mmCIF file of C-alpha atoms in Angstrom:
data_model
loop_
_atom_site.group_PDB
_atom_site.id
_atom_site.type_symbol
_atom_site.label_atom_id
_atom_site.label_comp_id
_atom_site.label_asym_id
_atom_site.label_seq_id
_atom_site.Cartn_x
_atom_site.Cartn_y
_atom_site.Cartn_z
ATOM 1 C CA MET A 7 6.077 -25.732 -29.564
ATOM 2 C CA THR A 8 3.012 -26.889 -27.688
ATOM 3 C CA GLN A 9 -0.355 -25.185 -27.386
ATOM 4 C CA HIS A 10 0.473 -24.878 -23.652
ATOM 5 C CA GLN A 11 2.968 -22.104 -24.457
ATOM 6 C CA CYS A 12 0.467 -20.351 -26.767
ATOM 7 C CA ASP A 13 -1.971 -20.166 -23.854
ATOM 8 C CA HIS A 14 0.523 -17.942 -21.970
ATOM 9 C CA ILE A 15 0.313 -15.031 -24.429
ATOM 10 C CA LEU A 16 -1.986 -12.804 -22.307
ATOM 11 C CA ASP A 17 0.035 -13.473 -19.153
ATOM 12 C CA TYR A 18 3.158 -12.513 -21.129
ATOM 13 C CA TYR A 19 1.478 -9.339 -22.444
ATOM 14 C CA ASN A 20 0.407 -8.354 -18.908
ATOM 15 C CA GLY A 21 3.790 -9.170 -17.333
ATOM 16 C CA HIS A 22 2.379 -11.942 -15.128
ATOM 17 C CA LEU A 23 4.984 -14.610 -15.971
ATOM 18 C CA SER A 24 7.947 -15.447 -13.778
ATOM 19 C CA GLU A 25 11.427 -14.831 -15.190
ATOM 20 C CA LEU A 26 11.776 -18.510 -16.101
ATOM 21 C CA GLU A 27 8.300 -18.680 -17.668
ATOM 22 C CA LYS A 28 8.961 -15.457 -19.583
ATOM 23 C CA ALA A 29 12.210 -16.823 -21.016
ATOM 24 C CA ALA A 30 10.468 -20.044 -22.101
ATOM 25 C CA PHE A 31 7.621 -18.131 -23.762
ATOM 26 C CA GLU A 32 9.969 -15.741 -25.595
ATOM 27 C CA LYS A 33 11.836 -18.744 -26.986
ATOM 28 C CA HIS A 34 8.487 -20.088 -28.211
ATOM 29 C CA LEU A 35 7.458 -16.655 -29.525
ATOM 30 C CA ALA A 36 10.526 -16.445 -31.770
ATOM 31 C CA SER A 37 9.254 -19.368 -33.879
ATOM 32 C CA CYS A 38 5.443 -19.136 -33.482
ATOM 33 C CA THR A 39 3.887 -16.940 -36.176
ATOM 34 C CA ASP A 40 0.434 -17.268 -34.566
ATOM 35 C CA CYS A 41 1.649 -15.727 -31.298
ATOM 36 C CA GLN A 42 3.654 -13.059 -33.130
ATOM 37 C CA GLU A 43 0.611 -12.023 -35.174
ATOM 38 C CA PHE A 44 -1.730 -12.023 -32.180
ATOM 39 C CA LEU A 45 0.692 -10.056 -29.990
ATOM 40 C CA ASN A 46 1.241 -7.423 -32.720
ATOM 41 C CA GLU A 47 -2.509 -6.932 -33.172
ATOM 42 C CA LEU A 48 -3.088 -6.828 -29.419
ATOM 43 C CA GLU A 49 -0.463 -4.098 -29.004
ATOM 44 C CA SER A 50 -1.874 -2.054 -31.891
ATOM 45 C CA VAL A 51 -5.450 -2.221 -30.563
ATOM 46 C CA ALA A 52 -4.289 -1.330 -27.036
ATOM 47 C CA GLY A 53 -3.302 2.142 -28.238
ATOM 48 C CA TYR A 54 -6.942 2.967 -28.861
ATOM 49 C CA LEU A 55 -8.204 1.792 -25.474
ATOM 50 C CA PRO A 56 -6.567 3.932 -22.772
ATOM 51 C CA TYR A 57 -7.243 2.894 -19.222
ATOM 52 C CA SER A 58 -5.898 3.589 -15.758
ATOM 53 C CA SER A 59 -3.046 1.436 -14.608
ATOM 54 C CA GLU A 60 -4.087 1.791 -10.960
ATOM 55 C CA PRO A 61 -5.556 -1.494 -9.665
ATOM 56 C CA VAL A 62 -9.238 -1.256 -8.796
ATOM 57 C CA GLU A 63 -11.895 -3.656 -7.614
ATOM 58 C CA PRO A 64 -14.385 -3.995 -10.504
ATOM 59 C CA PRO A 65 -18.059 -4.936 -10.071
ATOM 60 C CA THR A 66 -18.525 -8.688 -9.818
ATOM 61 C CA ASP A 67 -20.575 -8.814 -13.032
ATOM 62 C CA LEU A 68 -18.237 -6.608 -15.084
ATOM 63 C CA GLU A 69 -16.648 -9.432 -17.040
ATOM 64 C CA ASP A 70 -20.048 -10.940 -17.983
ATOM 65 C CA ARG A 71 -21.381 -7.564 -19.131
ATOM 66 C CA VAL A 72 -18.306 -6.764 -21.218
ATOM 67 C CA PHE A 73 -18.344 -10.076 -23.041
ATOM 68 C CA ALA A 74 -22.117 -10.019 -23.510
ATOM 69 C CA ARG A 75 -21.781 -6.631 -25.213
ATOM 70 C CA ILE A 76 -18.907 -7.819 -27.395
ATOM 71 C CA LEU A 77 -20.776 -10.946 -28.476
ATOM 72 C CA ASN A 78 -24.014 -9.049 -29.138
ATOM 73 C CA ASP A 79 -22.199 -6.482 -31.258
ATOM 74 C CA SER A 80 -20.378 -9.137 -33.250
ATOM 75 C CA GLU A 81 -23.606 -11.082 -33.915
ATOM 76 C CA GLY A 82 -25.726 -8.049 -34.758
ATOM 77 C CA LYS A 83 -23.405 -6.286 -37.210
ATOM 78 C CA GLN A 84 -22.359 -7.332 -40.700
ATOM 79 C CA GLU A 85 -18.917 -6.611 -42.070
ATOM 80 C CA PRO A 86 -18.974 -3.680 -44.560
ATOM 81 C CA ALA A 87 -18.125 -4.712 -48.132
ATOM 82 C CA ALA A 88 -15.025 -2.515 -48.225
ATOM 83 C CA ALA A 89 -13.644 -3.749 -44.929
ATOM 84 C CA PRO A 90 -10.341 -5.659 -45.014
ATOM 85 C CA ARG A 91 -10.518 -9.427 -44.889
ATOM 86 C CA GLN A 92 -10.448 -10.729 -41.319
ATOM 87 C CA LYS A 93 -7.380 -12.811 -40.488
ATOM 88 C CA ARG A 94 -7.858 -16.420 -39.565
ATOM 89 C CA ARG A 95 -8.077 -17.149 -35.820
ATOM 90 C CA ARG A 96 -6.783 -20.233 -34.110
ATOM 91 C CA PRO A 97 -9.098 -22.151 -31.744
ATOM 92 C CA TRP A 98 -6.925 -21.350 -28.717
ATOM 93 C CA ILE A 99 -7.244 -17.590 -29.311
ATOM 94 C CA PHE A 100 -10.179 -15.585 -27.953
ATOM 95 C CA PRO A 101 -13.112 -14.771 -30.336
ATOM 96 C CA SER A 102 -11.645 -11.352 -31.174
ATOM 97 C CA ILE A 103 -8.766 -9.026 -30.368
ATOM 98 C CA ALA A 104 -11.258 -6.722 -28.628
ATOM 99 C CA ALA A 105 -12.447 -9.571 -26.420
ATOM 100 C CA ALA A 106 -8.900 -10.599 -25.606
ATOM 101 C CA LEU A 107 -7.945 -7.045 -24.723
ATOM 102 C CA ALA A 108 -11.085 -6.667 -22.626
ATOM 103 C CA LEU A 109 -10.143 -9.792 -20.699
ATOM 104 C CA SER A 110 -6.627 -8.435 -20.323
ATOM 105 C CA ILE A 111 -7.901 -5.138 -18.883
ATOM 106 C CA ILE A 112 -10.343 -6.897 -16.555
ATOM 107 C CA GLY A 113 -7.614 -9.303 -15.499
ATOM 108 C CA ASN A 114 -5.240 -6.491 -14.580
ATOM 109 C CA ALA A 115 -7.784 -5.215 -12.062
ATOM 110 C CA TYR A 116 -9.861 -8.211 -10.997
ATOM 111 C CA LEU A 117 -6.915 -10.636 -10.591
ATOM 112 C CA PHE A 118 -4.576 -8.097 -9.005
ATOM 113 C CA THR A 119 -4.895 -9.531 -5.510
ATOM 114 C CA GLN A 120 -4.381 -13.138 -6.649
ATOM 115 C CA LEU A 121 -1.308 -12.266 -8.696
ATOM 116 C CA GLU A 122 0.246 -10.025 -6.054
ATOM 117 C CA ASP A 123 2.048 -12.889 -4.331
ATOM 118 C CA GLN A 124 3.402 -14.255 -7.613
ATOM 119 C CA LYS A 125 4.640 -10.797 -8.642
ATOM 120 C CA ARG A 126 6.297 -10.432 -5.227
ATOM 121 C CA VAL A 127 8.161 -13.703 -5.820
ATOM 122 C CA VAL A 128 9.547 -12.413 -9.104
ATOM 123 C CA GLU A 129 10.466 -9.014 -7.658
ATOM 124 C CA GLU A 130 12.265 -10.515 -4.668
ATOM 125 C CA ALA A 131 14.007 -13.172 -6.741
ATOM 126 C CA THR A 132 15.954 -10.993 -9.182
ATOM 127 C CA ILE A 133 18.042 -13.721 -10.728
ATOM 128 C CA ASP A 134 21.836 -13.489 -10.851
ATOM 129 C CA GLU A 135 22.492 -17.193 -11.403
ATOM 130 C CA VAL A 136 20.205 -20.222 -11.482
ATOM 131 C CA VAL A 137 22.203 -22.937 -9.740
ATOM 132 C CA GLU A 138 19.547 -25.668 -10.009
ATOM 133 C CA TYR A 139 16.175 -25.903 -11.724
ATOM 134 C CA ALA A 140 13.690 -28.763 -11.486
ATOM 135 C CA GLU A 141 10.145 -29.513 -12.617
ATOM 136 C CA LEU A 142 8.189 -30.828 -9.628
ATOM 137 C CA ALA A 143 6.252 -33.932 -10.631
ATOM 138 C CA PRO A 144 3.076 -35.106 -8.889
ATOM 139 C CA VAL A 145 3.531 -37.976 -6.444
ATOM 140 C CA SER A 146 -0.127 -37.949 -5.413
ATOM 141 C CA GLY A 147 -2.909 -35.810 -6.827
ATOM 142 C CA GLU A 148 -2.593 -33.593 -9.900
ATOM 143 C CA GLY A 149 -0.333 -30.764 -8.751
ATOM 144 C CA ARG A 150 2.671 -29.416 -10.628
ATOM 145 C CA GLY A 151 5.375 -26.875 -9.976
ATOM 146 C CA THR A 152 8.990 -25.759 -10.232
ATOM 147 C CA ALA A 153 11.907 -25.400 -7.834
ATOM 148 C CA SER A 154 14.822 -23.065 -8.590
ATOM 149 C CA ILE A 155 17.940 -22.627 -6.492
ATOM 150 C CA ILE A 156 19.203 -19.116 -7.182
ATOM 151 C CA LYS A 157 22.431 -17.390 -6.211
ATOM 152 C CA GLN A 158 22.298 -13.606 -5.761
ATOM 153 C CA GLY A 159 25.711 -12.349 -4.773
ATOM 154 C CA LYS A 160 26.511 -14.170 -1.526
ATOM 155 C CA GLN A 161 22.886 -15.154 -0.881
ATOM 156 C CA THR A 162 21.504 -18.475 -2.132
ATOM 157 C CA SER A 163 17.747 -19.010 -2.118
ATOM 158 C CA MET A 164 15.234 -21.532 -3.355
ATOM 159 C CA VAL A 165 12.049 -20.406 -5.102
ATOM 160 C CA VAL A 166 9.214 -22.943 -5.200
ATOM 161 C CA GLN A 167 6.079 -22.242 -7.231
ATOM 162 C CA ALA A 168 3.203 -24.699 -7.455
ATOM 163 C CA SER A 169 -0.263 -24.892 -8.991
ATOM 164 C CA ASP A 170 -3.250 -27.246 -9.277
ATOM 165 C CA LEU A 171 -2.846 -28.271 -5.642
ATOM 166 C CA ALA A 172 -5.715 -29.584 -3.522
ATOM 167 C CA LYS A 173 -7.514 -27.110 -1.274
ATOM 168 C CA LEU A 174 -6.336 -26.836 2.308
ATOM 169 C CA SER A 175 -8.556 -27.220 5.336
ATOM 170 C CA ASP A 176 -8.283 -26.101 8.964
ATOM 171 C CA LYS A 177 -4.595 -25.571 9.804
ATOM 172 C CA GLU A 178 -3.178 -27.544 6.880
ATOM 173 C CA VAL A 179 -0.139 -26.177 5.038
ATOM 174 C CA TYR A 180 2.193 -27.239 2.266
ATOM 175 C CA GLN A 181 5.734 -27.832 3.527
ATOM 176 C CA VAL A 182 8.839 -27.822 1.305
ATOM 177 C CA TRP A 183 11.666 -30.232 2.124
ATOM 178 C CA LEU A 184 15.251 -30.496 0.909
ATOM 179 C CA ILE A 185 16.513 -34.060 1.143
ATOM 180 C CA LYS A 186 20.079 -35.383 1.463
ATOM 181 C CA ASP A 187 20.785 -39.090 1.996
ATOM 182 C CA GLU A 188 17.062 -39.635 2.706
ATOM 183 C CA LYS A 189 17.148 -37.071 5.533
ATOM 184 C CA PRO A 190 14.655 -34.189 4.998
ATOM 185 C CA GLU A 191 15.211 -30.613 6.166
ATOM 186 C CA ARG A 192 12.452 -27.980 6.342
ATOM 187 C CA ALA A 193 12.790 -25.441 3.520
ATOM 188 C CA GLY A 194 9.717 -23.224 3.622
ATOM 189 C CA THR A 195 5.987 -23.363 4.252
ATOM 190 C CA PHE A 196 3.161 -21.977 2.151
ATOM 191 C CA VAL A 197 -0.610 -22.008 1.776
ATOM 192 C CA THR A 198 -2.504 -21.905 -1.501
ATOM 193 C CA SER A 199 -4.933 -19.436 -2.983
ATOM 194 C CA GLY A 200 -8.445 -20.430 -3.984
ATOM 195 C CA ASP A 201 -7.225 -21.629 -7.394
ATOM 196 C CA GLY A 202 -4.633 -24.011 -5.948
ATOM 197 C CA LYS A 203 -1.543 -21.839 -6.494
ATOM 198 C CA GLY A 204 1.174 -21.158 -3.951
ATOM 199 C CA SER A 205 4.811 -20.106 -3.702
ATOM 200 C CA VAL A 206 7.599 -19.588 -1.203
ATOM 201 C CA ILE A 207 11.141 -18.184 -1.171
ATOM 202 C CA PHE A 208 13.520 -19.969 1.220
ATOM 203 C CA LYS A 209 16.844 -18.260 1.964
ATOM 204 C CA PHE A 210 19.689 -20.653 2.650
ATOM 205 C CA ASN A 211 21.964 -20.295 5.652
ATOM 206 C CA GLU A 212 25.551 -21.555 5.504
ATOM 207 C CA GLU A 213 24.560 -25.107 6.407
ATOM 208 C CA PHE A 214 22.025 -25.338 3.566
ATOM 209 C CA THR A 215 24.366 -23.715 1.015
ATOM 210 C CA GLU A 216 27.181 -26.187 1.618
ATOM 211 C CA LYS A 217 25.063 -29.326 1.106
ATOM 212 C CA ASP A 218 24.681 -31.017 -2.261
ATOM 213 C CA TRP A 219 20.976 -31.832 -2.027
ATOM 214 C CA ASP A 220 19.508 -34.953 -3.645
ATOM 215 C CA GLN A 221 15.811 -34.048 -3.846
ATOM 216 C CA VAL A 222 13.216 -31.385 -3.186
ATOM 217 C CA ALA A 223 9.699 -32.369 -2.118
ATOM 218 C CA VAL A 224 6.412 -30.773 -1.091
ATOM 219 C CA SER A 225 4.169 -32.455 1.462
ATOM 220 C CA LEU A 226 0.675 -31.758 2.747
ATOM 221 C CA GLU A 227 1.004 -31.262 6.508
ATOM 222 C CA PRO A 228 -1.676 -31.046 9.236
ATOM 223 C CA ASP A 229 -0.071 -27.823 10.533
ATOM 224 C CA ALA A 230 3.067 -25.702 10.226
ATOM 225 C CA ASN A 231 4.926 -27.369 13.098
ATOM 226 C CA SER A 232 6.147 -30.586 11.461
ATOM 227 C CA GLU A 233 9.892 -31.097 11.933
ATOM 228 C CA LEU A 234 9.699 -34.222 9.772
ATOM 229 C CA PRO A 235 7.138 -35.086 7.067
ATOM 230 C CA GLN A 236 3.899 -36.235 8.712
ATOM 231 C CA GLY A 237 1.575 -36.049 5.704
ATOM 232 C CA GLU A 238 1.805 -37.416 2.177
ATOM 233 C CA ILE A 239 4.307 -36.152 -0.393
ATOM 234 C CA VAL A 240 2.418 -34.444 -3.229
ATOM 235 C CA LEU A 241 5.281 -33.113 -5.404
ATOM 236 C CA ALA A 242 8.929 -34.117 -5.759
ATOM 237 C CA ALA A 243 11.963 -33.842 -8.030
ATOM 238 C CA ASP A 244 15.644 -34.755 -8.112
ATOM 239 C CA ILE A 245 18.016 -31.787 -8.014
#
């Protein structure tokens, strides 16, 4: 599997992946000995570092101070002769398990607000059946994302998650469109966080459920009032 999946190990450990991302990573984990080894060590070290699970707002320089201390300790101390041989680390893994766990702990608190919307998407979209799934490809710019049409009992919804999108200005929004026979229908509006991530859940009514849609697209709109695409299409996929 690709290094891209290996990079998701801390998000998997912290429970920050969507259901689809989690399933993809666990498939990768089953055959990746590097991730298995790192995850086992991370879980064993975590038992010695108790911390509160309540989200808090840490000092802005906390991360720098933690890593400075870790690096200073590692540079200033020699390994005792009787100590077990250190296992080989891959370049994509953090300098040490302690550093990785420190980042994990800091991330649970410091990134809580940013991840809250993504966690809400997963909680609200308890999956019964994935009817359609598509990788959104960039049409302009460097964005990427996914679109999933999900059936939960009698309710059908579409979950769109995107990242690496350009920053918005003024009243700009990202508008999702479902397209049939080249005719677009509005299917949710969202704005992005500071790191270019955004998501929306659109619940289908009877009219939307009955249509066999051809495409899903995301456009950059000047405001949230567009009944038809006015701005450029930034992401799109066939469904």
